XYZ file of C-alpha atoms in Angstrom:
782
model
C 107.664 95.430 68.623
C 108.016 99.224 68.092
C 111.533 100.500 67.536
C 111.265 103.061 70.268
C 110.828 100.631 72.774
C 113.570 98.971 74.690
C 113.037 95.487 76.330
C 114.634 93.705 79.050
C 115.455 90.741 76.656
C 118.151 92.861 74.913
C 119.804 93.567 78.330
C 122.048 90.682 79.325
C 123.792 90.120 82.418
C 125.733 87.178 81.504
C 129.229 87.078 82.681
C 128.590 89.874 85.288
C 128.666 89.744 88.968
C 126.914 91.881 91.208
C 127.356 92.413 94.978
C 124.593 93.751 97.087
C 125.247 95.191 100.768
C 123.185 97.119 103.247
C 125.351 99.569 105.289
C 124.819 102.199 108.073
C 121.542 102.410 109.943
C 118.951 99.742 109.103
C 115.571 100.782 107.612
C 112.359 98.689 106.954
C 112.287 97.823 103.178
C 116.033 97.084 102.837
C 115.322 93.261 102.381
C 112.673 94.036 99.808
C 115.390 95.984 97.886
C 117.981 93.179 98.365
C 115.393 90.481 97.180
C 114.614 92.819 93.967
C 118.458 93.122 93.259
C 118.931 89.298 93.673
C 116.005 88.121 91.607
C 116.498 90.752 88.899
C 120.133 89.988 88.624
C 119.493 86.274 88.438
C 116.696 86.877 85.854
C 119.170 88.703 83.409
C 121.681 86.033 83.864
C 124.103 87.723 86.175
C 125.691 86.130 89.437
C 124.486 87.903 92.445
C 126.461 87.968 95.806
C 125.364 88.802 99.345
C 127.941 90.954 101.223
C 127.052 90.258 104.755
C 127.541 92.816 107.561
C 127.975 95.879 105.133
C 131.527 97.111 104.310
C 132.884 95.089 107.259
C 131.967 91.953 105.364
C 133.652 93.306 102.156
C 136.901 94.114 104.037
C 136.775 90.732 105.911
C 135.788 88.463 102.775
C 135.644 84.801 103.512
C 132.013 83.601 104.206
C 130.950 87.079 104.441
C 130.634 87.274 100.552
C 128.246 84.482 99.328
C 126.437 83.763 96.165
C 122.797 84.306 96.409
C 120.136 82.062 94.891
C 116.532 82.646 93.862
C 115.337 80.716 96.987
C 117.706 82.435 99.489
C 115.448 85.772 99.331
C 112.179 84.021 99.806
C 110.083 85.242 102.739
C 112.245 88.063 103.338
C 110.018 90.801 101.783
C 107.915 91.182 104.958
C 110.774 91.223 107.328
C 111.912 94.572 108.914
C 115.701 95.594 109.274
C 118.272 93.839 107.010
C 118.710 90.111 106.947
C 122.146 90.425 105.427
C 123.292 92.730 108.275
C 124.692 96.090 108.516
C 127.584 97.554 110.604
C 129.633 100.767 110.767
C 133.014 99.968 109.403
C 136.116 101.730 110.668
C 138.301 99.497 108.590
C 136.793 100.493 105.243
C 137.798 104.115 106.118
C 141.326 103.144 105.957
C 143.215 102.829 102.682
C 144.311 99.390 103.850
C 140.668 98.251 104.413
C 139.649 99.298 100.999
C 142.685 97.475 99.470
C 141.468 94.235 101.279
C 137.838 94.829 100.079
C 139.065 95.377 96.383
C 141.064 91.982 96.540
C 137.915 90.220 97.987
C 135.755 91.469 95.125
C 138.302 90.861 92.242
C 138.662 87.256 93.543
C 135.010 86.578 93.000
C 134.892 88.800 89.860
C 132.594 91.436 91.316
C 132.719 94.738 89.511
C 129.132 95.879 90.088
C 128.075 97.057 93.547
C 124.632 97.822 94.851
C 124.865 99.742 97.953
C 121.776 100.389 100.139
C 122.385 102.812 102.738
C 122.567 106.459 103.916
C 124.796 109.267 102.446
C 127.735 108.192 104.565
C 127.590 104.696 103.003
C 127.134 106.052 99.531
C 130.023 108.645 99.819
C 132.332 105.636 100.982
C 131.127 103.668 97.750
C 131.987 106.623 95.528
C 135.501 107.040 97.111
C 136.059 103.157 96.537
C 135.077 103.730 92.925
C 137.369 106.564 92.324
C 140.332 104.662 93.946
C 139.596 101.295 92.123
C 142.220 101.409 89.286
C 144.998 102.548 91.802
C 143.975 99.710 94.347
C 144.193 97.159 91.509
C 147.575 98.419 90.344
C 148.705 98.112 93.994
C 147.447 94.435 94.242
C 149.217 93.682 90.905
C 152.463 94.972 92.224
C 152.107 93.028 95.340
C 151.558 89.784 93.454
C 148.000 89.274 94.781
C 146.184 89.610 91.470
C 147.566 89.137 87.940
C 147.860 91.860 85.364
C 145.132 89.930 83.404
C 142.718 90.026 86.313
C 143.301 93.650 86.760
C 142.412 94.400 83.087
C 139.292 92.289 83.129
C 138.006 93.967 86.153
C 139.328 97.486 85.391
C 136.093 99.365 86.104
C 133.910 99.237 89.207
C 130.176 100.223 88.760
C 128.242 101.495 91.603
C 124.497 102.085 92.065
C 123.088 103.346 95.287
C 119.488 103.077 96.904
C 119.008 105.341 99.966
C 117.810 103.473 102.865
C 117.206 105.814 105.739
C 114.067 106.334 107.927
C 115.053 110.094 108.183
C 114.319 110.857 104.627
C 117.357 113.194 104.841
C 118.890 112.447 101.393
C 118.480 115.261 98.733
C 117.231 114.137 95.315
C 114.619 111.532 96.344
C 111.102 112.346 97.498
C 111.094 109.145 99.706
C 113.805 107.141 101.038
C 113.391 103.337 101.764
C 112.067 103.132 105.498
C 110.543 106.480 105.759
C 106.880 105.393 105.320
C 107.313 102.562 107.585
C 108.933 104.705 110.274
C 105.885 107.173 109.881
C 103.501 104.065 110.315
C 105.140 103.254 113.821
C 104.977 106.899 114.774
C 101.452 107.304 113.980
C 100.458 104.080 115.457
C 101.870 105.430 118.791
C 100.233 108.756 118.504
C 96.956 107.320 117.784
C 97.342 105.029 120.822
C 98.612 108.004 122.993
C 95.526 110.195 121.759
C 93.060 107.859 123.450
C 94.630 107.746 126.782
C 95.431 111.481 126.764
C 91.947 112.285 126.114
C 90.949 110.489 129.239
C 92.967 112.589 131.296
C 93.171 115.985 129.596
C 96.936 115.563 128.991
C 99.681 117.243 127.095
C 102.146 114.848 125.460
C 105.589 115.679 124.104
C 106.820 113.102 121.647
C 110.432 112.868 120.400
C 110.936 111.259 117.046
C 114.091 110.499 115.187
C 115.785 113.040 112.958
C 119.159 114.514 114.209
C 119.726 116.602 111.220
C 116.467 116.188 109.326
C 112.950 117.176 110.476
C 110.982 115.239 107.942
C 109.606 112.481 110.311
C 108.604 115.125 112.859
C 106.984 117.388 110.267
C 104.924 114.832 108.354
C 103.855 113.006 111.605
C 102.574 116.564 112.774
C 100.673 116.868 109.637
C 99.341 113.396 109.839
C 97.864 113.726 113.326
C 97.227 117.298 113.598
C 99.875 118.152 116.181
C 99.505 121.499 118.129
C 103.180 122.266 117.648
C 106.183 120.921 115.943
C 109.921 121.688 116.173
C 112.484 120.733 113.587
C 116.089 121.631 112.915
C 115.632 123.107 109.564
C 113.236 125.732 110.869
C 113.941 126.870 114.551
C 111.090 128.757 116.176
C 111.498 132.646 116.319
C 112.517 134.166 119.505
C 109.558 134.281 122.062
C 108.269 130.955 120.814
C 107.874 129.624 124.305
C 104.998 132.120 125.109
C 103.468 131.638 121.611
C 103.348 127.892 122.191
C 101.828 128.177 125.612
C 99.111 130.641 124.348
C 98.278 128.111 121.522
C 98.020 125.358 124.011
C 95.756 127.147 126.423
C 93.572 128.462 123.547
C 93.099 124.792 122.405
C 92.120 123.741 125.876
C 89.535 126.639 126.009
C 88.097 125.383 122.839
C 87.190 122.099 124.780
C 90.214 120.116 123.214
C 91.202 117.436 125.739
C 94.763 116.921 124.618
C 97.632 118.595 123.160
C 100.450 116.933 121.150
C 103.824 118.487 120.653
C 106.267 116.785 118.295
C 109.955 117.266 118.583
C 112.735 116.145 116.156
C 115.732 114.842 118.164
C 117.734 117.347 116.437
C 115.418 120.420 117.048
C 117.397 123.645 117.964
C 116.421 127.304 118.644
C 117.658 130.455 116.734
C 120.965 130.319 118.601
C 121.587 126.611 117.715
C 120.915 125.357 121.341
C 119.059 122.147 121.576
C 115.339 122.127 122.324
C 114.730 118.921 124.292
C 111.456 117.272 125.248
C 112.362 117.828 128.993
C 112.736 121.612 128.331
C 109.363 121.701 126.678
C 107.753 119.519 129.347
C 109.107 121.896 132.209
C 107.938 124.976 130.222
C 104.460 123.686 129.871
C 104.077 122.669 133.463
C 105.673 125.940 134.748
C 103.501 128.356 132.529
C 100.351 126.415 132.290
C 100.174 123.730 134.917
C 99.028 121.039 132.434
C 99.558 117.559 133.303
C 102.436 116.688 130.798
C 104.053 113.507 129.719
C 107.173 112.811 127.505
C 107.405 109.924 125.090
C 110.605 109.119 123.247
C 109.963 106.845 120.503
C 113.571 105.819 119.743
C 114.318 102.483 117.788
C 110.740 101.550 117.650
C 110.625 103.744 114.530
C 113.146 101.552 112.942
C 111.483 98.394 113.707
C 108.360 96.292 112.599
C 107.351 95.001 109.024
C 107.826 97.310 106.156
C 104.713 99.140 105.103
C 103.177 98.467 101.378
C 104.638 101.675 100.140
C 108.206 100.655 101.183
C 108.020 97.348 99.816
C 106.836 98.667 96.468
C 109.392 101.484 96.521
C 112.115 99.124 97.458
C 111.238 96.480 94.813
C 110.889 99.173 91.999
C 114.270 100.768 93.091
C 116.033 97.318 93.217
C 115.065 96.358 89.684
C 116.024 99.906 88.474
C 119.403 99.522 90.214
C 120.051 96.231 88.251
C 119.104 97.994 84.897
C 121.346 101.068 85.778
C 124.292 98.600 86.478
C 123.669 96.612 83.203
C 123.595 99.953 81.322
C 126.701 101.412 82.934
C 129.850 102.007 81.029
C 133.400 102.958 82.495
C 132.554 106.632 82.074
C 129.124 106.470 83.861
C 129.300 108.311 87.173
C 128.052 106.499 90.280
C 124.345 107.097 90.477
C 121.405 106.779 92.975
C 118.173 105.413 91.910
C 115.317 107.347 93.417
C 111.680 108.293 93.209
C 110.382 111.682 92.002
C 106.601 111.849 92.287
C 105.587 108.486 90.966
C 108.606 108.029 88.573
C 111.784 106.381 88.919
C 114.889 108.547 88.267
C 118.660 108.147 88.235
C 120.728 111.001 89.785
C 124.552 111.331 90.007
C 125.420 110.152 93.538
C 127.922 112.791 94.336
C 125.433 115.649 93.234
C 122.972 114.303 95.832
C 125.581 113.998 98.472
C 126.765 117.505 98.062
C 123.318 118.800 98.000
C 122.487 117.072 101.234
C 125.850 118.537 102.687
C 124.703 122.000 101.526
C 121.624 121.613 103.670
C 123.688 121.085 106.906
C 126.054 123.861 105.972
C 123.002 126.196 105.564
C 121.687 125.125 108.823
C 125.131 125.620 110.706
C 125.314 129.078 109.118
C 121.812 129.762 110.283
C 120.435 130.301 106.751
C 117.317 128.240 107.658
C 115.178 129.419 104.674
C 117.853 128.023 102.322
C 118.009 124.668 104.226
C 114.269 124.297 103.744
C 114.535 125.082 100.116
C 117.511 122.666 99.558
C 115.535 119.898 101.100
C 113.352 120.056 98.125
C 109.888 120.744 96.880
C 108.050 117.983 98.937
C 109.728 119.177 102.391
C 108.908 122.738 101.487
C 105.268 121.741 100.623
C 104.868 119.864 103.994
C 106.055 122.816 105.988
C 103.926 125.420 104.191
C 100.768 123.099 104.532
C 101.527 122.611 108.284
C 101.884 126.442 108.774
C 98.619 126.845 106.946
C 96.632 124.481 109.017
C 97.991 124.617 112.422
C 97.780 128.337 113.257
C 94.400 129.621 113.577
C 93.987 133.304 112.901
C 91.885 135.474 114.842
C 88.938 136.944 112.879
C 90.712 140.364 112.703
C 93.709 138.731 110.792
C 91.518 136.973 108.260
C 90.984 138.348 104.837
C 87.294 138.833 104.459
C 85.542 137.294 101.407
C 81.674 137.024 101.223
C 82.148 133.656 99.377
C 80.315 130.353 100.585
C 82.101 127.052 99.779
C 80.342 123.777 100.235
C 82.413 120.408 100.709
C 80.986 116.803 100.468
C 82.090 113.333 100.078
C 80.429 111.122 97.226
C 80.763 107.400 96.736
C 82.194 104.697 98.833
C 84.162 105.666 102.046
C 87.850 105.940 101.693
C 90.442 106.330 104.426
C 91.820 109.872 104.285
C 88.568 111.527 103.277
C 88.360 113.145 106.773
C 91.849 114.470 106.523
C 90.921 116.046 103.439
C 87.592 117.695 104.724
C 89.593 118.952 107.718
C 92.212 120.575 105.447
C 89.564 122.049 103.160
C 87.620 123.676 106.022
C 90.759 125.147 107.757
C 92.275 126.631 104.695
C 88.848 127.855 103.471
C 88.399 129.727 106.854
C 92.027 130.898 106.700
C 91.282 132.407 103.145
C 88.119 134.112 104.620
C 85.291 132.020 103.100
C 82.294 130.672 105.091
C 82.589 126.817 104.790
C 79.452 124.589 104.569
C 79.457 120.915 105.307
C 77.142 118.693 103.343
C 76.079 115.351 104.982
C 75.488 112.210 102.875
C 76.595 113.359 99.429
C 74.151 114.591 96.895
C 71.327 112.745 98.645
C 71.775 114.989 101.757
C 72.416 117.985 99.409
C 69.011 117.758 97.879
C 67.387 117.364 101.313
C 69.112 120.451 102.508
C 71.497 118.804 104.975
C 73.884 121.593 104.711
C 75.353 123.421 107.777
C 78.177 125.829 108.450
C 81.274 123.987 109.712
C 83.839 125.838 111.766
C 87.640 125.373 112.619
C 87.019 123.639 115.783
C 84.391 121.138 114.244
C 87.173 119.453 112.316
C 89.626 118.906 115.223
C 91.005 115.476 115.494
C 89.602 114.370 112.031
C 92.833 113.484 110.382
C 93.302 110.017 111.877
C 89.641 108.938 111.589
C 88.654 106.385 108.941
C 85.725 106.241 106.860
C 83.579 109.422 106.181
C 82.455 111.587 109.188
C 80.227 113.660 106.848
C 78.536 110.613 105.605
C 78.872 109.593 101.952
C 76.328 108.069 99.380
C 76.824 106.862 95.827
C 73.766 108.911 94.529
C 74.465 110.956 91.445
C 72.982 114.475 91.196
C 71.203 114.066 87.853
C 67.950 112.824 89.423
C 67.760 115.337 92.007
C 69.312 118.372 89.945
C 66.209 120.634 90.483
C 66.540 120.262 94.348
C 70.213 120.487 94.280
C 70.140 123.841 92.328
C 67.574 125.200 94.665
C 69.719 124.451 97.776
C 72.689 126.108 96.070
C 70.419 129.167 95.589
C 69.079 129.038 99.309
C 72.543 128.677 100.922
C 74.123 131.005 98.313
C 77.021 128.421 97.565
C 79.763 129.933 95.310
C 81.955 126.968 95.006
C 81.941 123.136 95.469
C 84.566 120.773 96.669
C 83.825 117.103 95.969
C 85.809 114.482 97.545
C 85.255 110.865 96.284
C 85.800 108.254 93.758
C 84.194 107.401 90.178
C 80.788 108.573 91.273
C 82.375 112.079 92.369
C 83.824 112.157 88.704
C 80.505 111.359 87.176
C 78.762 113.895 89.492
C 81.118 116.605 88.333
C 80.389 115.768 84.698
C 76.647 115.892 85.429
C 76.914 119.248 87.124
C 79.016 120.637 84.400
C 76.447 119.466 81.947
C 73.729 121.228 83.914
C 75.155 124.486 83.711
C 73.539 125.438 80.467
C 70.114 124.884 82.285
C 70.816 126.103 85.807
C 73.018 129.211 86.476
C 73.650 127.835 90.226
C 76.102 125.394 88.736
C 78.142 128.085 87.029
C 80.563 128.125 89.989
C 84.171 126.847 90.542
C 84.037 123.169 91.306
C 86.892 120.834 92.079
C 87.157 117.056 92.671
C 89.685 115.333 94.788
C 90.057 111.515 93.923
C 89.341 109.439 97.043
C 88.657 105.832 96.289
C 90.482 102.579 97.517
C 90.107 101.216 93.881
C 92.195 103.988 92.389
C 89.989 103.896 89.386
C 89.800 107.556 88.486
C 90.967 109.078 85.242
C 93.441 112.117 85.608
C 95.522 110.815 88.714
C 97.977 108.080 89.193
C 96.960 107.715 93.103
C 93.789 108.343 94.855
C 93.089 109.155 98.489
C 92.502 105.767 100.435
C 94.250 103.223 98.037
C 97.402 103.262 100.163
C 95.553 102.298 103.297
C 93.758 99.662 101.527
C 97.098 98.089 100.105
C 98.403 98.105 103.731
C 95.294 96.099 104.754
C 95.636 93.653 101.933
C 99.440 93.135 102.461
C 98.960 92.798 106.245
C 96.458 90.047 105.605
C 98.593 88.360 103.104
C 101.513 88.322 105.546
C 99.343 86.566 108.074
C 97.838 84.198 105.750
C 101.564 83.213 104.552
C 102.442 83.060 108.248
C 99.665 80.591 108.869
C 101.366 78.221 106.325
C 104.736 78.240 107.918
C 103.764 75.144 110.008
C 102.021 73.258 107.197
C 103.791 72.219 104.176
C 103.226 73.275 100.442
C 100.031 75.336 100.492
C 98.834 77.861 97.913
C 96.355 80.761 98.955
C 93.806 82.257 96.461
C 92.919 85.786 97.752
C 90.042 87.885 96.408
C 90.583 91.698 96.510
C 88.177 94.529 95.833
C 88.454 97.188 93.121
C 85.505 96.812 90.795
C 87.154 96.295 87.263
C 90.185 98.094 88.327
C 93.205 95.850 88.932
C 95.155 98.150 90.942
C 94.857 96.650 94.311
C 95.345 93.010 93.117
C 98.497 94.049 91.090
C 100.317 96.305 93.475
C 99.035 94.214 96.481
C 100.685 91.135 94.624
C 103.999 93.155 94.118
C 104.090 94.176 97.785
C 103.169 90.693 99.231
C 105.246 88.732 96.886
C 102.569 86.856 95.247
C 103.042 84.481 92.371
C 100.166 85.736 90.093
C 97.544 88.277 90.007
C 94.316 87.897 87.881
C 92.922 91.296 86.712
C 90.336 92.356 84.246
C 92.645 94.752 82.277
C 94.966 91.801 81.327
C 92.689 89.044 79.838
C 93.723 85.373 80.693
C 92.363 82.060 79.787
C 92.466 78.509 80.847
C 95.998 78.041 79.340
C 97.348 80.915 81.627
C 95.688 79.332 84.566
C 97.254 75.980 83.715
C 100.729 77.527 83.296
C 100.302 79.243 86.678
C 99.611 75.923 88.389
C 102.652 74.264 86.638
C 104.780 77.046 87.652
C 103.635 76.597 91.436
C 104.183 72.897 91.125
C 107.744 73.394 89.996
C 108.144 76.062 92.862
C 107.076 73.519 95.426
C 109.689 71.176 94.494
C 112.350 73.798 95.955
C 112.604 74.930 99.459
C 109.891 77.460 98.896
C 106.667 75.821 99.877
C 103.980 78.563 99.888
C 102.187 80.200 97.020
C 100.062 83.417 96.880
C 97.574 84.189 94.097
C 95.474 87.433 93.988
C 92.414 87.661 92.194
C 90.515 91.066 91.431
C 86.822 90.581 92.243
C 85.738 91.392 88.591
C 88.588 89.967 86.582
C 86.295 87.522 84.841
C 82.720 86.400 85.028
C 83.576 82.735 84.697
C 86.809 82.314 86.265
C 85.587 82.990 89.630
C 87.541 82.665 92.983
C 85.625 79.430 93.528
C 86.578 78.058 90.195
C 90.309 79.096 90.516
C 90.467 77.667 93.928
C 88.870 74.298 92.647
C 91.147 74.244 89.570
C 94.194 74.678 91.729
C 93.137 72.160 94.111
C 92.429 69.542 91.536
C 95.577 70.177 89.605
C 97.854 70.444 92.679
C 96.631 67.169 94.230
C 99.469 65.398 95.654
C 101.973 68.518 95.446
C 100.128 71.333 97.403
C 96.762 71.937 98.921
C 94.661 75.072 98.652
C 92.876 77.737 100.629
C 90.854 80.570 99.672
C 90.027 84.000 101.381
C 87.729 86.923 100.195
C 89.112 89.989 102.026
C 85.842 92.096 101.541
C 85.146 95.302 103.362
C 88.149 95.079 105.686
C 90.002 96.712 102.716
C 87.928 99.930 103.207
C 88.204 100.187 106.903
C 90.671 101.065 109.548
C 92.602 104.269 110.414
C 94.123 106.008 107.410
C 97.724 105.402 106.668
C 100.181 108.254 107.224
C 100.538 108.638 103.218
C 96.656 108.931 102.856
C 96.397 111.371 105.839
C 99.198 113.397 104.296
C 98.142 113.101 100.799
C 94.506 114.105 101.542
C 95.622 117.100 103.640
C 97.916 118.494 101.016
C 95.996 118.054 97.833
C 92.960 119.484 99.787
C 94.881 122.531 100.773
C 95.899 123.076 97.174
C 92.393 122.567 95.923
C 90.913 125.288 98.295
C 93.757 127.782 97.175
C 92.810 126.973 93.560
C 89.013 127.646 94.482
C 89.853 130.762 96.332
C 91.753 132.056 93.040
C 88.852 131.039 90.734
C 86.408 132.701 92.888
C 88.398 135.977 92.491
C 88.758 135.644 88.842
C 84.979 134.667 88.308
C 83.424 137.480 90.548
C 81.628 139.989 88.477
C 79.173 142.765 89.342
C 78.271 141.268 92.964
C 78.064 137.517 92.035
C 80.245 134.597 90.854
C 79.840 133.257 87.273
C 82.064 130.465 86.118
C 81.141 128.505 82.887
C 84.499 127.713 81.222
C 85.819 124.086 81.107
C 88.747 125.014 83.319
C 86.424 126.131 86.176
C 85.277 122.332 86.859
C 88.476 120.409 87.576
C 89.914 117.241 89.028
C 93.112 117.614 91.006
C 95.311 114.602 90.405
C 98.766 113.398 90.808
C 100.469 112.862 87.267
C 103.895 111.405 87.146
C 105.842 114.094 89.036
C 103.270 116.899 89.436
C 99.822 117.640 91.023
C 97.676 118.902 88.062
C 94.381 120.428 87.751
C 92.511 118.952 84.771
C 89.059 120.006 83.389
C 86.801 116.957 83.942
C 85.293 117.364 80.655
C 88.704 116.670 79.005
C 89.134 113.455 80.827
C 85.958 111.955 79.553
C 87.749 110.697 76.584
C 90.271 108.989 78.792
C 87.596 106.926 80.567
C 85.910 103.594 79.984
C 82.509 104.393 81.692
C 81.057 100.879 81.315
C 83.871 99.425 83.470
C 84.591 102.445 85.434
C 88.300 102.725 84.816
C 90.663 104.780 82.940
C 91.656 103.759 79.462
C 95.295 103.911 80.393
C 96.695 102.979 83.767
C 100.349 103.530 84.647
C 100.481 100.773 87.188
C 100.104 98.220 84.278
C 103.798 98.691 83.811
C 104.389 97.122 87.259
C 102.926 93.880 86.211
C 105.913 92.471 84.392
C 107.895 93.393 87.408
C 105.618 91.459 89.685
C 106.090 88.375 87.278
C 109.822 88.780 87.041
C 110.092 88.676 90.934
C 107.890 85.568 90.851
C 110.241 83.840 88.473
C 108.228 84.151 85.173
C 109.857 84.779 81.853
C 108.123 87.885 80.414
C 108.473 90.851 78.400
C 109.469 93.986 80.253
C 109.626 97.389 78.580
C 112.618 99.313 80.069
C 112.374 102.379 77.962
C 110.395 104.073 80.837
C 113.046 103.335 83.280
C 114.872 106.204 84.907
C 117.307 108.258 82.849
C 120.256 109.968 84.383
C 119.235 113.487 85.268
C 121.078 116.224 87.185
C 119.646 117.211 90.584
C 119.924 120.924 89.737
C 117.745 120.424 86.601
C 115.191 118.532 89.002
C 115.303 121.316 91.445
C 114.633 124.150 88.944
C 111.788 122.338 86.882
C 108.691 123.898 87.724
C 107.107 120.899 89.270
C 104.793 120.504 92.308
C 105.841 117.401 93.920
C 103.768 116.146 96.762
């Protein structure tokens, strides 16, 4: 093994005791984090203890602190809330309370704490850590513990994970529970939209967020709300008239419904609350519109965690255990978090201070500072919302004589329509004339190209599939006709939204530049495919929706077995040769194995998986789940694996199989895909505008450099434009997958959580960074 790699085998938890607790408000995904901490802790040889009812359980001791076993966290991955309980604890705020808590921990040998909660819970943990040696001295003096026990347990290590649906903690892009809360909000908004359209109604929705407008802002982006009110950016004086004008304009445009989203902590410039009732009265008084108020309340905290939250919480839980194993007495308490697509560790108190700075800035009416302090992701959301929601009148628009065409290529993916809507509106705002092409390049060569206006894409964000129509046809065979249509419609730039076929199409158009000057224009591709198999990006539009469909089905399938004893399910997922859906779906659904093309397997592997499940069935866990990517092997088909498991499991378990098929493509896009599609599309249009200006010479556009035909993808922490020609070498065209795929690093994680002994490279795990350095890095987080 290479020297520069560091493996989990070298990190031993023998002799260490880890306590895990959830504190403060509950959030979906907390159970997934607890499960990951328990299983990873046991895997490395440590003892792990549940601390029930948060800090209250730590203070009270007794049965509230119990050792956890592998089986005790089974079946909790899909459960919302927190199984080990949470409570607000007054006792822990007192010195006496913390003294009792220290005694309870020392008696059980616990000197490593994993705290899952909001900033209050984490601040409390840090204070506890700072007082630890003093508390132990007091316990020695009162004779409750020996001097020896005090020396053995002299340092308390703390690692935090942020569980908060508000996403109000600085230093992390997403906190555990935020994505699931957005799912609940969007489900409600989608349901309201259908009833509101029947009656031409205005709906005012209040979402949670007393101090943070993240949920309101992102849900407004994800459903195309007419107006949003958040605490970080109070509306300017005179907003009432502006808002009413906007609503009446939309009605005049034949829009049958209006949606206004309000964060519960929304305020005006004088720090006065803006309530839903105030808005309702205003709309009724000024416009006479039929207006209804819906307050979502605790619905947002409820329900099963989304696929994103399960993966986030599982990754963070494993990372938290690694951080505890590597901690020394001098290591500051840290928070494990996510930046872009990467795990990072940040000093806990730096994050808490930054979070308090936001509140201070808001109290002092420095609202622009508050938005900036919230972080790049929040700022980008706000800027994108502003860009898309306020239609400028023609006289305000910059005038460009450029024509930009947008089309979908390949299989449909949820979120494509959100991307098209965003592109059309940003393009119009930049002054371009936007053209929509129906049915991909097949429609292009037939001249199915027409101008698309602002109002034409209203309500598109929540629609699944592809409203423009999409085909897999590549341009090469119709290149003459496509060039002719480019000429006829004077197309100056192309935005192609799609999967692997879109990538191949752009390469073909780039190649055709030497023969056809019509293709010497800026071209940009946005990756949109459920398979997530395009080079140059870690994530594609549509993959998140697909994962949620897989995980939801797996949950139901597992549920169906709860009445029957000992059953194993073999489930086939889509993805072509790319094992992303099978692997990440397996991690989110708590599967025992996932067979994929990228990791070859043979009959011995299948045999050891069957044996592993047989052993598992001897415990209290009586269900097994195995995912198989559709093209993982020519011979080891889903039927073969089903028959093998059925035969080998005889007398121990029985088997069922399920091919998920096209339901993985369908449905309404998830909040993540709506948002991701909206933001990267806006960024792509701004890039196209910039390129058009750069390439405009003597009355026409001419672009033939490599960097004028790009793919916009998410790489680790940033959104990056990469020339498609340079991504050619990174691609396996035969199997239509990238040669290197980041998610393969998650496979050992899935195996560890399913109780397999495996080799896990931890050199890529988060290193302790400073939040200030993160803020000033020139990154473009999404």
